[in-house]
Amino acid sequence: MNLQQTTALVTGGASGLGEATVRAFHAAGANVIIADLNQDRGNALVAELGYQVRFALTNVANESDVEQAITLATETFGALHIAVNCAGIVEARKTIGKVNGEYGPHALDAFRKTIEVNLIGTFNVIRLAAFAMEKNVPNADGERGVIINTASVAAYDGQIGQAAYSASKGAIVGMTLPIARDLAKSGIRVMTIAPGLFETPLLASL
């Protein structure tokens, strides 16, 4: 896809891999919506990069937040062509272990939150972005849009304390092919990357 005159939505776009993606798209001539909860950092990027970039305060697991971010893309730039799911959290806890000085089982709420943000949040963006992309006029190759998800090497080789994180990322890998098959008829490509270790705020939190 030629990125000139396209519009991309990047979740988690205010830092780490998301920020790098925003910068790469901007440099290639695309319009970009930064969908993130870090309002200060998101607005700072908008001020730095200019009119081709907008910020949308977004909890990816919240339906109305994602709808508003997509509406910002379509009303400001005319359409949505690309969605990149970089938003995510990590929960470093053993199945049984000590947290804040107390020994016990992995907190269920902590596991649930990781699944909600990383997995449900990713699917929430996929389904709503695809619905918007389906309205696009296909290009010469019949393509209406591209969706890129972020899993992790932990999807295949999870380490101690990564039960929740690995489960969420493994599920993203597992849903990629069926979603790609679902959306092929609409001319929307779907793929997932599985990065290894590199320095981001998320990794630093470990």
Coordinates of N, CA and C in Angstrom, one line a residue:
M1 N 0.8 -1.2 0.0 CA 0.0 0.0 0.0 C 0.9 1.2 0.0
N2 N 0.6 2.2 -0.9 CA 1.3 3.5 -0.9 C 0.7 4.3 0.2
L3 N 1.6 4.7 1.1 CA 1.1 5.5 2.3 C 0.8 6.9 2.0
Q4 N 1.2 7.4 0.9 CA 0.8 8.8 0.6 C -0.7 8.9 0.5
Q5 N -1.3 9.9 1.2 CA -2.7 10.2 1.2 C -3.5 9.1 1.8
T6 N -2.9 8.3 2.7 CA -3.7 7.3 3.5 C -3.8 7.8 4.9
T7 N -4.7 7.2 5.7 CA -4.9 7.5 7.1 C -4.7 6.3 7.9
A8 N -3.9 6.4 9.0 CA -3.6 5.3 9.9 C -4.1 5.6 11.3
L9 N -4.6 4.6 12.0 CA -4.9 4.7 13.4 C -3.9 3.8 14.1
V10 N -3.2 4.4 15.1 CA -2.2 3.6 15.8 C -2.5 3.7 17.3
T11 N -2.9 2.5 17.8 CA -3.2 2.4 19.3 C -1.9 2.3 20.0
G12 N -1.9 2.9 21.2 CA -0.6 3.0 22.0 C 0.4 3.8 21.3
G13 N -0.1 4.8 20.5 CA 0.8 5.5 19.6 C 1.6 6.7 20.3
A14 N 1.4 6.8 21.6 CA 2.1 7.9 22.2 C 3.5 7.5 22.8
S15 N 3.8 6.2 22.7 CA 5.1 5.8 23.2 C 5.6 4.5 22.6
G16 N 6.8 4.1 22.8 CA 7.3 2.8 22.4 C 7.1 2.5 21.0
L17 N 6.8 1.2 20.7 CA 6.6 0.8 19.3 C 5.5 1.6 18.6
G18 N 4.4 2.0 19.3 CA 3.4 2.8 18.7 C 3.9 4.1 18.3
E19 N 4.7 4.8 19.1 CA 5.2 6.1 18.7 C 6.2 6.0 17.5
A20 N 7.0 4.9 17.5 CA 7.9 4.7 16.3 C 7.0 4.5 15.1
T21 N 5.9 3.8 15.2 CA 5.0 3.6 14.1 C 4.4 4.9 13.6
V22 N 4.0 5.7 14.5 CA 3.4 7.0 14.2 C 4.4 7.8 13.4
R23 N 5.6 7.8 13.9 CA 6.7 8.6 13.2 C 7.0 8.1 11.8
A24 N 7.0 6.8 11.7 CA 7.3 6.2 10.4 C 6.2 6.5 9.4
F25 N 4.9 6.4 9.8 CA 3.8 6.7 8.9 C 3.9 8.2 8.5
H26 N 4.1 9.0 9.5 CA 4.1 10.5 9.2 C 5.2 10.8 8.2
A27 N 6.4 10.2 8.4 CA 7.5 10.4 7.5 C 7.2 10.0 6.1
A28 N 6.4 8.9 6.0 CA 6.0 8.4 4.7 C 4.9 9.1 4.0
G29 N 4.3 10.1 4.7 CA 3.3 11.0 4.1 C 1.9 10.6 4.5
A30 N 1.7 9.7 5.4 CA 0.3 9.3 5.9 C -0.2 10.3 6.9
N31 N -1.5 10.4 7.0 CA -2.2 11.0 8.1 C -2.3 10.0 9.3
V32 N -2.2 10.5 10.5 CA -2.1 9.5 11.6 C -3.0 10.0 12.8
I33 N -3.8 9.0 13.3 CA -4.5 9.2 14.6 C -3.8 8.5 15.7
I34 N -3.4 9.2 16.7 CA -2.7 8.5 17.9 C -3.8 8.2 18.9
A35 N -4.1 6.9 19.1 CA -5.1 6.5 20.0 C -4.4 6.0 21.3
D36 N -4.5 6.7 22.4 CA -3.8 6.4 23.6 C -4.4 7.0 24.8
L37 N -4.0 6.5 26.0 CA -4.5 7.1 27.2 C -3.5 8.2 27.7
N38 N -2.3 8.3 27.2 CA -1.3 9.2 27.6 C -1.6 10.6 26.9
Q39 N -2.4 11.4 27.4 CA -2.8 12.6 26.7 C -1.7 13.6 26.6
D40 N -0.9 13.8 27.6 CA 0.2 14.7 27.5 C 1.2 14.3 26.4
R41 N 1.6 13.1 26.4 CA 2.6 12.6 25.4 C 2.0 12.6 24.0
G42 N 0.7 12.2 23.9 CA 0.0 12.3 22.6 C -0.1 13.7 22.0
N43 N -0.5 14.6 22.9 CA -0.6 16.0 22.4 C 0.8 16.6 22.1
A44 N 1.8 16.2 22.8 CA 3.2 16.6 22.5 C 3.6 16.2 21.1
L45 N 3.3 14.9 20.8 CA 3.6 14.4 19.4 C 2.9 15.2 18.3
V46 N 1.6 15.5 18.6 CA 0.8 16.2 17.6 C 1.5 17.6 17.4
A47 N 1.9 18.3 18.5 CA 2.5 19.6 18.4 C 3.9 19.5 17.6
E48 N 4.6 18.4 17.8 CA 5.9 18.2 17.1 C 5.7 17.9 15.6
L49 N 4.8 17.0 15.3 CA 4.7 16.4 14.0 C 3.8 17.3 13.0
G50 N 2.8 18.0 13.6 CA 2.0 18.9 12.8 C 0.6 18.4 12.4
Y51 N 0.1 19.1 11.4 CA -1.4 19.0 11.1 C -1.8 17.6 10.6
Q52 N -0.8 16.8 10.1 CA -1.2 15.4 9.6 C -1.5 14.4 10.7
V53 N -1.3 14.9 12.0 CA -1.4 14.0 13.1 C -2.4 14.5 14.1
R54 N -3.3 13.6 14.6 CA -4.3 14.0 15.6 C -4.2 13.0 16.8
F55 N -4.7 13.5 17.9 CA -4.7 12.6 19.1 C -6.1 12.4 19.6
A56 N -6.4 11.1 19.9 CA -7.7 10.7 20.4 C -7.5 10.0 21.7
L57 N -8.0 10.5 22.8 CA -7.9 9.8 24.1 C -8.7 8.5 24.1
T58 N -8.0 7.4 24.2 CA -8.7 6.1 23.8 C -8.3 5.0 24.8
N59 N -9.3 4.4 25.4 CA -9.2 3.1 26.0 C -9.6 2.1 25.0
V60 N -8.7 1.2 24.5 CA -9.0 0.4 23.4 C -10.0 -0.7 23.7
A61 N -10.3 -1.0 25.0 CA -11.3 -1.9 25.4 C -12.7 -1.3 25.5
N62 N -12.7 0.0 25.3 CA -14.0 0.8 25.4 C -14.6 1.0 24.0
E63 N -15.7 0.5 23.7 CA -16.3 0.6 22.3 C -16.5 2.1 21.9
S64 N -17.0 2.9 22.7 CA -17.3 4.3 22.3 C -16.0 5.1 22.1
D65 N -14.9 4.8 22.9 CA -13.6 5.5 22.7 C -13.1 5.2 21.3
V66 N -13.1 3.9 20.9 CA -12.6 3.5 19.6 C -13.4 4.0 18.5
E67 N -14.7 4.0 18.7 CA -15.6 4.6 17.7 C -15.3 6.1 17.5
Q68 N -15.0 6.8 18.5 CA -14.7 8.2 18.4 C -13.4 8.5 17.7
A69 N -12.4 7.6 18.0 CA -11.1 7.7 17.3 C -11.2 7.5 15.8
I70 N -12.0 6.5 15.5 CA -12.2 6.2 14.0 C -13.0 7.3 13.4
T71 N -14.0 7.9 14.1 CA -14.8 9.0 13.5 C -13.8 10.2 13.3
L72 N -12.9 10.4 14.3 CA -11.9 11.5 14.1 C -11.1 11.3 12.8
A73 N -10.7 10.1 12.5 CA -10.0 9.8 11.3 C -10.8 10.0 10.1
T74 N -12.0 9.6 10.0 CA -12.8 9.7 8.8 C -13.3 11.1 8.6
E75 N -13.7 11.8 9.7 CA -14.2 13.2 9.5 C -13.1 14.1 9.2
T76 N -11.9 13.9 9.8 CA -10.7 14.8 9.6 C -10.0 14.6 8.2
F77 N -9.8 13.3 7.9 CA -9.0 12.9 6.8 C -9.8 12.2 5.7
G78 N -11.0 11.9 5.9 CA -11.9 11.3 4.8 C -12.1 9.8 4.8
A79 N -11.1 9.1 5.4 CA -11.3 7.6 5.4 C -10.2 7.1 6.4
L80 N -10.4 5.8 6.7 CA -9.4 5.1 7.5 C -8.9 3.9 6.6
H81 N -7.6 3.8 6.4 CA -7.0 2.8 5.6 C -6.1 1.8 6.3
I82 N -5.6 2.2 7.5 CA -4.7 1.3 8.2 C -5.0 1.4 9.7
A83 N -4.9 0.3 10.4 CA -5.0 0.2 11.9 C -3.9 -0.6 12.4
V84 N -3.1 -0.1 13.3 CA -2.0 -0.8 13.9 C -2.3 -0.9 15.4
N85 N -2.4 -2.1 15.9 CA -2.6 -2.3 17.3 C -1.3 -2.5 18.1
C86 N -0.9 -1.4 18.8 CA 0.3 -1.4 19.6 C 0.0 -1.3 21.1
A87 N -1.3 -0.9 21.4 CA -1.6 -0.7 22.8 C -1.5 -2.0 23.6
G88 N -1.0 -2.0 24.8 CA -0.9 -3.2 25.6 C -0.3 -2.9 26.9
I89 N -0.6 -3.9 27.8 CA 0.0 -3.8 29.2 C 0.7 -5.2 29.5
V90 N 1.5 -5.2 30.5 CA 2.1 -6.4 30.9 C 1.9 -6.6 32.4
E91 N 1.6 -7.8 32.8 CA 1.5 -8.1 34.2 C 2.5 -9.2 34.6
A92 N 3.5 -8.8 35.4 CA 4.5 -9.8 35.7 C 4.2 -10.4 37.1
R93 N 3.5 -11.5 37.1 CA 3.2 -12.2 38.3 C 3.3 -13.7 38.1
K94 N 3.8 -14.4 39.1 CA 3.8 -15.9 39.1 C 2.4 -16.4 39.4
T95 N 2.1 -17.6 39.0 CA 0.8 -18.2 39.3 C 0.6 -18.3 40.8
I96 N 1.7 -18.6 41.5 CA 1.7 -18.5 43.0 C 3.0 -17.8 43.3
G97 N 2.9 -16.7 44.1 CA 4.1 -16.0 44.4 C 3.8 -14.8 45.3
K98 N 4.8 -14.0 45.5 CA 4.7 -12.9 46.4 C 4.5 -11.6 45.6
V99 N 3.5 -10.8 46.0 CA 3.3 -9.5 45.4 C 3.1 -8.5 46.5
N100 N 3.9 -7.4 46.5 CA 3.8 -6.4 47.6 C 3.9 -7.0 49.0
G101 N 4.8 -8.0 49.1 CA 5.1 -8.6 50.4 C 4.1 -9.6 50.8
E102 N 3.1 -9.9 50.0 CA 2.1 -10.9 50.4 C 2.2 -12.1 49.4
Y103 N 2.2 -13.3 50.0 CA 2.3 -14.6 49.2 C 0.9 -15.1 49.0
G104 N 0.6 -15.5 47.7 CA -0.7 -16.0 47.4 C -0.8 -16.3 45.9
P105 N -2.0 -16.7 45.5 CA -2.2 -17.0 44.0 C -2.3 -15.7 43.2
H106 N -2.0 -15.8 41.9 CA -2.1 -14.7 41.0 C -3.5 -14.1 41.1
A107 N -3.5 -12.8 41.2 CA -4.8 -12.0 41.3 C -5.6 -12.2 40.1
L108 N -6.8 -12.6 40.2 CA -7.7 -12.8 39.0 C -8.0 -11.5 38.3
D109 N -8.2 -10.5 39.0 CA -8.4 -9.2 38.4 C -7.3 -8.7 37.5
A110 N -6.0 -9.0 38.0 CA -4.9 -8.6 37.2 C -4.8 -9.4 35.9
F111 N -5.1 -10.7 36.0 CA -5.2 -11.6 34.8 C -6.3 -11.0 33.8
R112 N -7.4 -10.8 34.4 CA -8.6 -10.3 33.6 C -8.3 -9.0 32.9
K113 N -7.6 -8.1 33.6 CA -7.3 -6.8 33.0 C -6.3 -6.9 31.8
T114 N -5.4 -7.8 32.0 CA -4.4 -8.0 30.9 C -5.1 -8.6 29.6
I115 N -6.0 -9.5 29.8 CA -6.8 -10.0 28.7 C -7.7 -8.9 28.1
E116 N -8.3 -8.1 29.0 CA -9.2 -7.1 28.5 C -8.5 -6.1 27.6
V117 N -7.3 -5.6 28.0 CA -6.6 -4.6 27.3 C -6.0 -5.2 26.0
N118 N -5.2 -6.2 26.2 CA -4.3 -6.8 25.1 C -5.1 -7.5 24.1
L119 N -6.1 -8.4 24.5 CA -6.8 -9.2 23.6 C -8.1 -8.6 23.2
I120 N -9.0 -8.3 24.2 CA -10.3 -7.7 23.8 C -10.1 -6.3 23.2
G121 N -9.2 -5.5 23.7 CA -8.9 -4.2 23.1 C -8.5 -4.3 21.7
T122 N -7.6 -5.3 21.4 CA -7.2 -5.5 20.0 C -8.3 -5.9 19.1
F123 N -9.1 -6.8 19.6 CA -10.3 -7.3 18.7 C -11.3 -6.1 18.6
N124 N -11.5 -5.3 19.6 CA -12.4 -4.2 19.5 C -12.0 -3.2 18.4
V125 N -10.7 -2.9 18.3 CA -10.2 -2.1 17.3 C -10.3 -2.7 15.9
I126 N -10.0 -4.0 15.8 CA -10.1 -4.7 14.6 C -11.5 -4.6 14.0
R127 N -12.5 -5.0 14.8 CA -13.8 -5.1 14.3 C -14.4 -3.7 13.8
L128 N -14.1 -2.7 14.6 CA -14.6 -1.3 14.3 C -13.8 -0.7 13.1
A129 N -12.5 -0.9 13.1 CA -11.7 -0.4 12.0 C -12.1 -1.1 10.7
A130 N -12.3 -2.4 10.7 CA -12.7 -3.1 9.5 C -14.0 -2.6 9.0
F131 N -14.9 -2.3 9.9 CA -16.2 -1.8 9.5 C -16.1 -0.5 8.7
A132 N -15.2 0.4 9.2 CA -15.0 1.6 8.6 C -14.2 1.4 7.2
M133 N -13.3 0.5 7.2 CA -12.5 0.3 6.0 C -13.3 -0.3 4.9
E134 N -14.3 -1.1 5.2 CA -15.1 -1.7 4.2 C -15.9 -0.7 3.3
K135 N -16.0 0.5 3.8 CA -16.7 1.6 3.0 C -15.7 2.2 2.0
N136 N -14.4 1.9 2.1 CA -13.5 2.6 1.2 C -13.6 2.1 -0.2
V137 N -13.3 2.9 -1.1 CA -13.2 2.5 -2.5 C -11.9 1.7 -2.7
P138 N -12.0 0.4 -3.2 CA -10.7 -0.4 -3.3 C -9.7 0.3 -4.3
N139 N -8.4 0.0 -4.0 CA -7.4 0.5 -4.9 C -7.3 -0.4 -6.1
A140 N -6.3 -0.2 -6.9 CA -6.1 -1.0 -8.2 C -5.9 -2.5 -7.9
D141 N -5.4 -2.8 -6.7 CA -5.2 -4.2 -6.3 C -6.5 -4.8 -5.5
G142 N -7.5 -4.0 -5.4 CA -8.7 -4.5 -4.7 C -8.6 -4.3 -3.2
E143 N -7.7 -3.6 -2.8 CA -7.4 -3.4 -1.3 C -8.2 -2.2 -0.8
R144 N -8.8 -2.5 0.4 CA -9.5 -1.4 1.1 C -8.9 -1.0 2.4
G145 N -8.0 -1.9 2.9 CA -7.4 -1.5 4.2 C -6.4 -2.6 4.7
V146 N -5.7 -2.3 5.7 CA -4.7 -3.2 6.3 C -4.8 -3.0 7.8
I147 N -4.8 -4.2 8.5 CA -4.8 -4.2 9.9 C -3.6 -5.0 10.4
I148 N -2.8 -4.4 11.3 CA -1.6 -5.0 11.8 C -1.7 -5.1 13.3
N149 N -1.6 -6.3 13.8 CA -1.6 -6.5 15.3 C -0.3 -6.8 15.9
T150 N -0.1 -6.5 17.2 CA 1.2 -6.8 17.8 C 1.0 -7.9 18.8
A151 N 1.6 -9.0 18.6 CA 1.7 -10.1 19.6 C 3.1 -10.0 20.3
S152 N 3.8 -11.0 20.5 CA 5.1 -11.0 21.2 C 5.7 -12.4 21.0
V153 N 7.0 -12.4 21.2 CA 7.7 -13.7 21.3 C 7.1 -14.5 22.5
A154 N 6.6 -13.8 23.5 CA 6.0 -14.5 24.6 C 4.7 -15.3 24.2
A155 N 4.2 -15.0 23.1 CA 3.1 -15.9 22.6 C 3.5 -17.3 22.4
Y156 N 4.8 -17.5 22.1 CA 5.4 -18.8 21.7 C 6.3 -19.3 22.8
D157 N 6.9 -18.4 23.6 CA 8.0 -18.8 24.5 C 7.9 -17.9 25.8
G158 N 6.7 -18.1 26.5 CA 6.5 -17.3 27.7 C 7.4 -17.6 28.8
Q159 N 7.8 -16.6 29.6 CA 8.7 -16.8 30.7 C 8.0 -16.8 32.0
I160 N 8.8 -17.1 33.1 CA 8.2 -17.1 34.4 C 7.5 -15.7 34.7
G161 N 6.3 -15.8 35.2 CA 5.6 -14.5 35.5 C 4.8 -14.0 34.4
Q162 N 4.8 -14.7 33.2 CA 4.1 -14.1 32.0 C 2.8 -14.9 31.6
A163 N 2.2 -15.5 32.6 CA 1.0 -16.3 32.3 C -0.1 -15.4 31.6
A164 N -0.4 -14.3 32.2 CA -1.4 -13.4 31.6 C -1.0 -12.8 30.3
Y165 N 0.2 -12.3 30.3 CA 0.7 -11.6 29.1 C 0.8 -12.6 27.9
S166 N 1.4 -13.8 28.2 CA 1.5 -14.8 27.1 C 0.2 -15.3 26.6
A167 N -0.8 -15.4 27.5 CA -2.1 -15.9 27.2 C -2.8 -14.8 26.2
S168 N -2.6 -13.6 26.6 CA -3.2 -12.5 25.7 C -2.6 -12.4 24.4
K169 N -1.3 -12.6 24.3 CA -0.6 -12.5 23.0 C -0.7 -13.7 22.2
G170 N -0.8 -14.9 22.8 CA -1.1 -16.1 22.1 C -2.4 -16.1 21.5
A171 N -3.4 -15.5 22.2 CA -4.8 -15.4 21.6 C -4.8 -14.5 20.4
I172 N -4.0 -13.4 20.4 CA -3.9 -12.5 19.3 C -3.4 -13.3 18.1
V173 N -2.4 -14.1 18.3 CA -1.9 -14.9 17.2 C -3.0 -15.9 16.7
G174 N -3.7 -16.5 17.6 CA -4.7 -17.5 17.2 C -5.8 -16.9 16.5
M175 N -6.2 -15.7 16.7 CA -7.4 -15.1 16.0 C -7.0 -14.4 14.7
T176 N -5.7 -14.3 14.4 CA -5.3 -13.6 13.2 C -5.8 -14.3 11.9
L177 N -5.5 -15.6 11.8 CA -5.9 -16.2 10.5 C -7.4 -16.2 10.3
P178 N -8.2 -16.6 11.3 CA -9.7 -16.6 11.0 C -10.2 -15.2 10.6
I179 N -9.6 -14.1 11.3 CA -10.1 -12.8 11.0 C -9.6 -12.4 9.6
A180 N -8.4 -12.8 9.2 CA -7.9 -12.5 7.8 C -8.8 -13.2 6.8
R181 N -9.2 -14.4 7.1 CA -10.1 -15.1 6.2 C -11.5 -14.4 6.1
D182 N -12.0 -14.0 7.3 CA -13.3 -13.2 7.4 C -13.2 -12.0 6.5
L183 N -12.1 -11.3 6.5 CA -12.1 -9.9 5.9 C -11.5 -9.9 4.5
A184 N -11.0 -11.1 4.0 CA -10.4 -11.2 2.7 C -11.4 -10.7 1.6
K185 N -12.7 -11.1 1.8 CA -13.7 -10.8 0.7 C -13.9 -9.3 0.7
S186 N -13.6 -8.6 1.8 CA -13.7 -7.1 1.8 C -12.5 -6.4 1.3
G187 N -11.5 -7.1 1.0 CA -10.2 -6.5 0.5 C -9.4 -5.8 1.7
I188 N -9.6 -6.4 2.9 CA -8.8 -5.9 4.0 C -7.8 -7.0 4.5
R189 N -6.6 -6.7 4.4 CA -5.5 -7.6 4.9 C -5.3 -7.5 6.4
V190 N -5.0 -8.6 7.0 CA -4.8 -8.7 8.4 C -3.6 -9.5 8.7
M191 N -2.7 -9.0 9.6 CA -1.5 -9.7 9.9 C -1.1 -9.4 11.4
T192 N -0.2 -10.2 11.9 CA 0.2 -10.0 13.3 C 1.8 -10.2 13.3
I193 N 2.4 -9.2 14.0 CA 3.9 -9.3 14.2 C 4.1 -9.8 15.6
A194 N 5.2 -10.5 15.9 CA 5.6 -11.0 17.2 C 7.0 -10.5 17.5
P195 N 7.1 -9.3 18.0 CA 8.5 -8.8 18.3 C 9.2 -9.5 19.5
G196 N 10.5 -9.5 19.4 CA 11.3 -9.9 20.5 C 11.5 -8.8 21.5
L197 N 12.7 -8.8 22.1 CA 13.0 -7.8 23.1 C 13.6 -6.5 22.5
F198 N 13.0 -5.4 22.8 CA 13.6 -4.1 22.5 C 13.1 -3.1 23.5
E199 N 13.9 -2.0 23.7 CA 13.6 -1.1 24.8 C 12.4 -0.2 24.6
T200 N 11.3 -0.5 25.3 CA 10.1 0.3 25.3 C 9.7 0.6 26.7
P201 N 8.8 1.5 27.0 CA 8.3 1.7 28.4 C 7.7 0.5 28.9
L202 N 7.0 -0.3 28.1 CA 6.3 -1.5 28.6 C 7.4 -2.5 29.1
L203 N 8.4 -2.7 28.3 CA 9.5 -3.6 28.7 C 10.2 -3.1 29.9
A204 N 10.4 -1.8 30.0 CA 11.1 -1.2 31.2 C 10.3 -1.5 32.5
S205 N 9.0 -1.6 32.3 CA 8.2 -1.8 33.5 C 8.4 -3.2 34.1
L206 N 9.0 -4.1 33.4 CA 9.3 -5.4 33.9 C 10.5 -5.4 34.8

